[in-house]
Amino acid sequence: MSTSITTNGTKSATVAKGNKAGDAATWADERLGLAKANKLMSLRKVFPDHWSFMLGEIALWSFVILLLTGVFLTLWFKPSMGEVSYQGSYDQLRGIQMSEAYASTLHISFDVRAGLLMRQMHHWAAMLFIAAMLVHMMRTFLTGAFRKPRELNWVIGGLLLLLGILEGFAGYSLPDDLLSGTGLRIADGLVKATPVLGSYMSFFMFGGEFPGDVIIPRLYIAHVLLIPGLLLALIGAHMLLLVYHKHTQWPGPGRTENNVVGEPLMPIYMAKAGGFFFMVFGVVALMGGLMTINPVWRFGPYNPAEVTAGSQPDWYMGIAEGLLRIMPGWETHIFGITMSWNIFLPGQIGPIALFAIVLAYPFLEQWITGDKSEHHLLQRPRNAPTRTAFLAAMITLYGLLWAAGGNDILATQFHVSLNAITYFMRGAIFVVPVIAFILAKRWCISLQRHDNDKLLHGYETGIIMRSPEGGYSERHLPIADARAYKLTARERDEVYQGVNGTDANGVDAPNARVDGLRARLSRAWFATNVQKPTVAELEEGHHHAEAELEYEHAAGLDHQADGHQYDGRHDVAGDDLTHKH
Amino acid sequence: MSDHHDLVVPEATEEPIANPGLPEHLPRPTDVDPVAEKRAERQVATLFGLSALFAILTCVAYFAVGKYDAFLGLGASNVALGSGLGLALLSIGAGLIQWSRKLMSDHEIVEMRHPASSSEEERSEAVAAFEQGLEDSGIARRPLIRNSLLGAMGALGLPAIVFLRDLGPLPGDKLQHTVWKKGMRVVQDVDGARIRPSDMQIGQLVNAEPEVFFETNSEGEPVIEGTELLQEKAKAAVILVRMHPDDIKPWKGRENWGVDGILCFSKICTHVGCPISLWEQQTHHLLCPCHQSTFDLADNGKVIFGPAGRHLPQLPLAVDDQGYLVATSDFTEPVGPSYWERG
C-alpha cells in the first residue's frame, strides 16, 4: 500500500474568534445547526472522476440555463391567442393579423435588446437538456450504473426525460407561428384517435374546436409552472439519491465495492463543477449568438389552412414523427365507429410502450440474472454483452425512426424515392436492430477474449522472433500489474439454472413454466460470455511464458529484447523485462 | 458494515489478481516547481480578468450596436451580445477549472460506503414505531371508520373530476359540419376573388375557401372573425384542381360533382389534419407535407400511399347564374382526422 492515501485530516478545527466569517458561521449555526448538515453531506464528500460522469452535469446545467433565460422571456411574452394587427419593426409582417403570443415573440426577437439572444439560448439549451439526458442515460445503461441500489434513481431519470420532452413540446408550441401551430394540429389528430374519448379529449384540451383560444395560455402555465415544478422536484430527488448512494466508480487499484476514491466536493468539485456550469453556459451563449434556431418570423402566424413543406419538429420528437410516418394506413370502420390504428398505435401505444420498457429495464434484468447484490463498481460495456447489444439495437431503432421522421428531407437531399424510403423503413425497423444486436454481442465477446489473451499471454510487443527452424513468432510480454488487475476486476457471470421442474411426486413445481423461461433467458443472457481467467489458468499462462523464455535462451537468445537495442536507443544487457512494474 | 448480508464482498481467494491498492501519488509540475506554480496562478487570474473585460464589453455592445444592424446575415446586436456573454462565461469556467487542476490539492481521498438499507436495529425501531401508531389509532379494530374514511376520500375525487367539465364544450355535431352550404361561392384563399371555370387551366391547383370568410355585415364587420374564423378555416379549407375530364373516374353518385373537370376536395388531411397542397400535376396525386399521405384526386381522393386511412372528402361543385363556382351542399362526410364516433 502506498503512502499517498489521504483522509480528511484528524486535527480538530475551531472557529477563530474575532474572525468575521467565523462570527457569521457561528451566528448561523446557533440558529440553523448548520454544522450538523455537514454530517449529512460533508463538504469534503468524495466524488470519483471520469469524463462520462460529466454528461448528467450538462443536463443539470442546461436546466439551470433554461430557468434563467426562461424568466427573462416571461417579462415580455404574452401567452394570449387574442388577435392583434402586428405593428412592430419587422416589415414583412406589419399589418398582418396574428395572435398576441406570436406578436410578442416577434417583439422579443426584434425590439428587445438581447431578446433574440435569450430566445435562442433558451431553445438551444432545451435541445441540449434533452440530448444530455439521453446520453447520460445511455452511459448509465452501458456501465450498469442503474443496478441495485440505484434502480429507483434510474426510474426518476426516465421520468425526467419524459417530462423534459413534454416541456419541450409545450415550449415549442407557445410562439404560435405556422410551425408550432402545425405541431398542435398533429397533437389534436393524435388525441382524436383515442378510442371512445378522442373527440371529447380534443374539445376539452382546446376549449372547443381546434384551435380555439385557450391552448396557448394553458400550455404556458404548464410550461412555466407545472412541468418545471415537477422537473425541479425530481431533479432534487435525483441528486439526493446520488448523494445518499455515493457515486459509482470504475474498478481499479485501490477501488472496491466498499469505498469510493476521488477528490473532495470542496474545493475540487465546487471549482470543477462550478467551472463546468460556466463552460456550458458560455457555449450556449455562443450558440444563441451565432447560430439561428427557430426563426419564427420566417414562418408567419399560424393559419390552419397553410403549411410549409419540409415541416420538422424539434429533434427529440423525431422518433414519434418517424413512427407516425411509416405506419400503414390501417383504420377499422365497423358498427358506426372508427378505430384509427394508424395513429393510435404509433402515436400513443408506441411511445408509452417504449417508456415502459425503459422504466422497467433494471427490474427485468435483475429478474433474469437473479442478481440481488449491491453494485458500486461500473462494468465495461464489453463485460455485459447482452445488455450492450440490447442498447445497440435500441440505438439502431432510434436512428432508423429518426431518419424515417425526415423521409421527405432524405428523399429530396439524396434524390431517392420517398415511397421506397418509407417501404424500406417499414421492414428495416424490425430487421436492422436484430443485426445490430448480433454484431454488437459478438463484438463484445471478442473484446472479452482479447482481454483474456492479454492477461494470459501478455501484450503484443511487435518483436518478431525467428526460430532455428526458420519459423516466425511474435514476442509477448506481460502487462503491468495495475492494468492486469483492472482487467480482472469484474464478477463472474452465473447462469440461473432454475429449480427442478417437478417435485418428488412428479407434480409440476409451482411457476415451473415461468421459472423455465427465466432459466432460458439467463442462459441466453450469459452463456456465451467469456469469463475472466482463474488463478490456475493465469499461473499456467505465466508458466507457459517462462517456458518459452527458457526455450529462447536454450536456442541461443541469451539476452532479452524489447526491440530498442535494434534502434540503438539503449543496450538492454542486464535489463529485466519480464516483470516490469 | 461487513456483517450486513446485502453487501456481498467478493472473496479474495477467488480473485486471480489481488487488488494492488492505490497507486502512489505523483506530484504535478505546479506542486514542485515554483515557476510553474506562479505561471498557473497568473493564467487563472488572467482568465478571470478577461471574463470581467468581456462582461464590460458586452454591456458596451448593448448600447453601442444598433438594434437593427446586420452582421454576416445575422443581427449584429445578437452576435455581439452572444459572443461577449459567451466569452465572459467561458473565461470564468476555464479559470475555475484551471485553478482546480493545477493549484488545488489533487490528493485522492478514500471514503467508505455503507449499504443503502438501514440496520436491523433501525428497521425494528421504525416498525415498532409504526405499529405503535397503528395500535394507538385503532384503525385495525375499527373497520367501519377505516372504510368510511376510504369512501369519503374516494368521493372527494369526484368533484376534482367534475370541476374540469368546463374545460371545453362537448363536441356535439360540430365535427360533422363546416360552413359550406348550397350556393356558397368557392373563392381564392388570398384575396377572396370569385372563380369562373374558365379561370382555371388543366393541371392547375387553386387554394380556396368559402366566400363567407371574406363577407362583411351591414356595419362593415367581418361575418366570421378571430377564433371562430380559425376554427372554421381548419375545417372548410379546400383545394380546386382542374384535370382532363377523361382522366377522372368518379364514384357512383359523384358524376356531377365536378364542373368541366374541375373538382373540389377538402384541404385537411384525413390522417392528423395538416393542410395538404403538394400537387403532382401529371399524376393527379396530392401529397401531405407532414406525413406524406398521398391521395389520387382523379380517383375520388383515394389514399394511394402513406399513413392516412381515409380518402379526402370531396365538395360537390356547380356554377351559379353569374358563372362562378359554388358548392351544391356541405361536405357529405366529416373532414379532417378520424375519431371514434365518426363511423
PDB file of C-alpha atoms in Angstrom, chain A residues 475 477 543-555 557 560 576 578:
ATOM      1  CA  ARG A 475       7.114 -11.982 -28.658  1.00  0.00           C
ATOM      2  CA  LEU A 477       5.371  -9.518 -22.652  1.00  0.00           C
ATOM      3  CA  HIS A 543       4.466 -20.863 -16.704  1.00  0.00           C
ATOM      4  CA  HIS A 544       3.982 -21.114 -20.398  1.00  0.00           C
ATOM      5  CA  ALA A 545       5.573 -17.728 -20.916  1.00  0.00           C
ATOM      6  CA  GLU A 546       8.549 -18.674 -18.747  1.00  0.00           C
ATOM      7  CA  ALA A 547       8.948 -21.945 -20.605  1.00  0.00           C
ATOM      8  CA  GLU A 548       9.002 -20.002 -23.857  1.00  0.00           C
ATOM      9  CA  LEU A 549      11.688 -17.784 -22.441  1.00  0.00           C
ATOM     10  CA  GLU A 550      13.824 -20.727 -21.431  1.00  0.00           C
ATOM     11  CA  TYR A 551      13.389 -22.198 -24.834  1.00  0.00           C
ATOM     12  CA  GLU A 552      14.594 -18.939 -26.341  1.00  0.00           C
ATOM     13  CA  HIS A 553      17.596 -18.927 -24.060  1.00  0.00           C
ATOM     14  CA  ALA A 554      18.351 -22.508 -24.941  1.00  0.00           C
ATOM     15  CA  ALA A 555      18.134 -21.547 -28.570  1.00  0.00           C
ATOM     16  CA  LEU A 557      18.929 -15.888 -27.440  1.00  0.00           C
ATOM     17  CA  GLN A 560      16.138 -10.371 -23.529  1.00  0.00           C
ATOM     18  CA  ASP A 576      14.858  -7.483 -16.582  1.00  0.00           C
ATOM     19  CA  THR A 578       9.771  -9.902 -17.888  1.00  0.00           C
TER      20      THR A 578
END
